[in-house]
Tab-separated table of C-alpha atoms in Angstrom:
chain	number	residue	atom	x	y	z
A	1	MET	CA	124.879	124.939	80.957
A	2	PHE	CA	125.135	127.830	83.452
A	3	ARG	CA	128.312	126.352	84.913
A	4	LEU	CA	129.958	126.056	81.489
A	5	THR	CA	128.929	129.630	80.654
A	6	VAL	CA	130.458	130.966	83.882
A	7	ILE	CA	133.707	129.071	83.298
A	8	SER	CA	133.868	130.270	79.687
A	9	THR	CA	133.128	133.872	80.692
A	10	ILE	CA	135.844	133.863	83.345
A	11	ALA	CA	138.306	132.367	80.868
A	12	ALA	CA	137.268	134.853	78.138
A	13	LEU	CA	138.022	137.766	80.434
A	14	GLY	CA	141.600	136.541	80.363
A	15	ALA	CA	141.861	136.561	84.117
A	16	PHE	CA	141.985	132.771	84.413
A	17	SER	CA	142.285	129.697	82.256
A	18	ALA	CA	139.207	127.488	81.894
A	19	ALA	CA	140.712	125.072	84.421
A	20	GLU	CA	141.332	127.874	86.943
A	21	GLY	CA	137.795	129.195	86.415
A	22	LYS	CA	136.401	125.725	87.043
A	23	ALA	CA	138.452	125.443	90.246
A	24	LEU	CA	137.142	128.834	91.454
A	25	LEU	CA	133.571	127.771	90.743
A	26	ASN	CA	134.072	124.529	92.711
A	27	ILE	CA	135.456	126.495	95.688
A	28	ALA	CA	132.464	128.840	95.585
A	29	LYS	CA	130.041	125.903	95.469
A	30	LYS	CA	131.745	124.250	98.438
A	31	SER	CA	131.293	127.358	100.612
A	32	GLU	CA	127.589	127.791	99.786
A	33	TRP	CA	126.322	124.491	101.205
A	34	THR	CA	123.600	124.139	103.804
A	35	PRO	CA	122.444	120.975	105.572
A	36	GLU	CA	119.623	119.043	103.961
A	37	PRO	CA	116.186	119.907	105.396
A	38	CYS	CA	115.447	117.465	108.231
A	39	GLU	CA	112.152	116.352	106.715
A	40	GLU	CA	113.987	115.211	103.545
A	41	LEU	CA	116.466	112.951	105.361
A	42	GLU	CA	116.163	109.185	105.252
A	43	PRO	CA	115.100	107.593	108.552
A	44	GLY	CA	117.940	107.244	111.040
A	45	LYS	CA	120.117	109.928	109.437
A	46	PRO	CA	120.865	112.681	111.989
A	47	CYS	CA	119.398	116.108	111.372
A	48	ALA	CA	121.802	119.062	111.239
A	49	LYS	CA	120.595	122.666	111.458
A	50	LEU	CA	122.853	125.675	110.982
A	51	TYR	CA	123.682	127.422	114.250
A	52	GLU	CA	122.777	131.096	114.411
A	53	HIS	CA	124.917	133.324	116.635
A	54	PRO	CA	123.063	135.760	118.888
A	55	GLN	CA	122.467	138.989	116.967
A	56	GLY	CA	125.626	141.075	116.743
A	57	SER	CA	127.755	138.527	118.585
A	58	THR	CA	130.242	135.781	117.786
A	59	THR	CA	129.724	134.094	121.173
A	60	VAL	CA	128.869	130.408	120.803
A	61	MET	CA	125.802	129.675	122.914
A	62	PRO	CA	123.956	126.367	123.490
A	63	CYS	CA	121.830	124.881	120.728
A	64	PRO	CA	118.059	125.446	121.067
A	65	VAL	CA	116.611	123.310	123.882
A	66	GLU	CA	114.085	121.691	121.520
A	67	SER	CA	116.988	120.282	119.469
A	68	HIS	CA	118.702	118.558	122.427
A	69	THR	CA	118.470	114.764	122.418
A	70	ASN	CA	119.071	114.786	126.191
A	71	ALA	CA	117.779	118.050	127.635
A	72	ASP	CA	118.381	116.920	131.237
A	73	GLY	CA	122.014	116.110	130.457
A	74	CYS	CA	122.499	119.539	128.873
A	75	ALA	CA	120.880	121.244	131.867
A	76	ALA	CA	123.319	119.412	134.153
A	77	LEU	CA	126.253	120.380	131.932
A	78	PHE	CA	125.253	124.047	131.895
A	79	GLY	CA	124.314	124.264	135.595
A	80	GLY	CA	125.777	127.380	137.208
A	81	LYS	CA	127.639	128.530	134.090
A	82	GLY	CA	127.055	131.989	132.646
A	83	ASP	CA	126.419	132.909	129.034
A	84	GLY	CA	129.496	132.296	126.923
A	85	GLU	CA	130.846	129.745	129.417
A	86	GLN	CA	128.405	126.949	128.622
A	87	CYS	CA	129.874	125.967	125.249
A	88	PRO	CA	133.400	126.031	123.816
A	89	GLN	CA	134.096	129.259	121.949
A	90	ILE	CA	135.051	127.672	118.642
A	91	THR	CA	135.360	128.814	115.064
A	92	CYS	CA	135.219	126.274	112.297
A	93	PRO	CA	138.362	125.453	110.341
A	94	LYS	CA	138.845	124.979	106.654
A	95	ALA	CA	139.328	121.408	105.527
A	96	LEU	CA	140.356	120.701	101.940
A	97	GLY	CA	139.489	124.291	101.015
A	98	VAL	CA	135.997	124.116	102.505
A	99	THR	CA	134.933	126.070	105.565
A	100	MET	CA	132.987	123.859	107.900
A	101	LYS	CA	129.971	125.436	109.614
A	102	LEU	CA	128.587	125.400	113.147
A	103	VAL	CA	125.550	123.122	113.334
A	104	CYS	CA	123.247	121.736	115.992
A	105	THR	CA	122.760	117.987	115.630
A	106	GLY	CA	121.117	117.006	118.926
A	107	GLY	CA	124.001	117.820	121.260
A	108	CYS	CA	124.129	120.555	123.846
A	109	CYS	CA	126.519	122.807	121.896
A	110	PRO	CA	127.144	123.454	118.212
A	111	THR	CA	129.884	121.525	116.429
A	112	CYS	CA	131.801	122.135	113.210
A	113	TRP	CA	130.438	120.023	110.379
A	114	ALA	CA	130.157	119.671	106.622
A	115	PRO	CA	128.229	117.024	104.684
A	116	ASP	CA	130.106	114.133	103.077
A	117	HIS	CA	129.410	115.397	99.545
A	118	VAL	CA	131.170	118.682	100.387
A	119	ILE	CA	134.196	117.222	102.168
A	120	GLY	CA	134.943	113.750	100.887
A	121	LEU	CA	135.346	111.521	103.908
A	122	ASP	CA	137.507	108.440	103.650
A	123	ARG	CA	135.577	105.822	105.596
A	124	HIS	CA	138.138	103.138	104.686
A	125	LYS	CA	135.426	100.896	103.238
A	126	ALA	CA	137.779	99.419	100.663
A	127	LEU	CA	140.698	99.130	103.052
A	128	GLU	CA	142.094	95.631	103.254
A	129	ASN	CA	143.260	95.189	106.813
A	130	PRO	CA	144.515	91.850	108.092
A	131	ALA	CA	143.411	92.819	111.630
A	132	VAL	CA	139.725	92.959	110.602
A	133	VAL	CA	137.665	89.974	111.776
A	134	ASP	CA	134.071	88.941	111.169
A	135	PRO	CA	131.386	90.277	113.516
A	136	ALA	CA	130.145	88.008	116.269
A	137	PRO	CA	127.603	85.442	114.995
A	138	GLN	CA	125.204	86.632	117.728
A	139	ALA	CA	125.372	90.237	116.435
A	140	PRO	CA	122.081	92.023	115.682
A	141	THR	CA	121.010	92.304	112.053
A	142	THR	CA	121.678	96.076	112.209
A	143	CYS	CA	125.441	95.346	112.221
A	144	GLY	CA	125.703	94.891	108.451
A	145	GLY	CA	128.951	96.304	107.065
A	146	VAL	CA	130.596	96.672	110.473
A	147	ARG	CA	134.359	96.191	110.742
A	148	CYS	CA	135.500	94.402	113.877
A	149	PHE	CA	138.958	93.840	115.300
A	150	GLU	CA	140.255	90.988	117.414
A	151	PRO	CA	140.137	92.142	121.054
A	152	VAL	CA	143.340	92.009	123.090
A	153	CYS	CA	142.183	91.315	126.635
A	154	ALA	CA	143.906	92.124	129.917
A	155	GLU	CA	144.622	89.517	132.551
A	156	GLY	CA	141.378	88.310	134.121
A	157	GLN	CA	139.431	89.119	130.941
A	158	LYS	CA	138.618	86.944	127.931
A	159	LYS	CA	137.126	87.360	124.483
A	160	GLY	CA	133.341	87.174	124.667
A	161	HIS	CA	130.146	88.643	123.285
A	162	VAL	CA	127.915	91.205	124.970
A	163	GLU	CA	124.283	91.034	123.865
A	164	GLY	CA	123.460	93.828	121.409
A	165	ASP	CA	127.081	94.437	120.373
A	166	CYS	CA	128.299	93.811	116.845
A	167	CYS	CA	131.806	92.672	117.702
A	168	TYR	CA	133.438	90.543	120.327
A	169	SER	CA	134.867	92.408	123.314
A	170	CYS	CA	136.690	91.614	126.529
A	171	VAL	CA	134.502	90.246	129.290
A	172	PRO	CA	135.362	89.060	132.815
A	173	GLY	CA	137.100	85.680	132.687
A	174	ARG	CA	136.038	82.698	134.757
């Protein structure tokens, strides 16, 4: 109801048609998103928290240590580097009219991100591709829905399965 009222009000002011008002409202909604609270995510879905720049600065610094999935790896990456040199100094682009935001998702440095419901991501689930082959019969049960491709192996290699993998890969030939 609120949405329809806003669109009607914008249109009534004569500034925009109802369709233009609706488009403006959609753009506004797409810039106001925040990641879902981590405690509300289904198990296995990565947690994303908005990155906060140091007060009064636009310098991109490392994500909080408690959010790192591999704190030792981050410490090695940052070793000997000064503030502002540890992470790439990035700003997030607009994609399909939506500004992505810097988030910390377990890595050492923030990355640009937006949830799938904000920027529609084409995961090619319906794509019919003649190069797609079935997963290896030995694949773990967690490989449901995976899309595999026939490996093209170099000389001395052959198609084979590596335990724990979903798809065949190239392994040393005999």
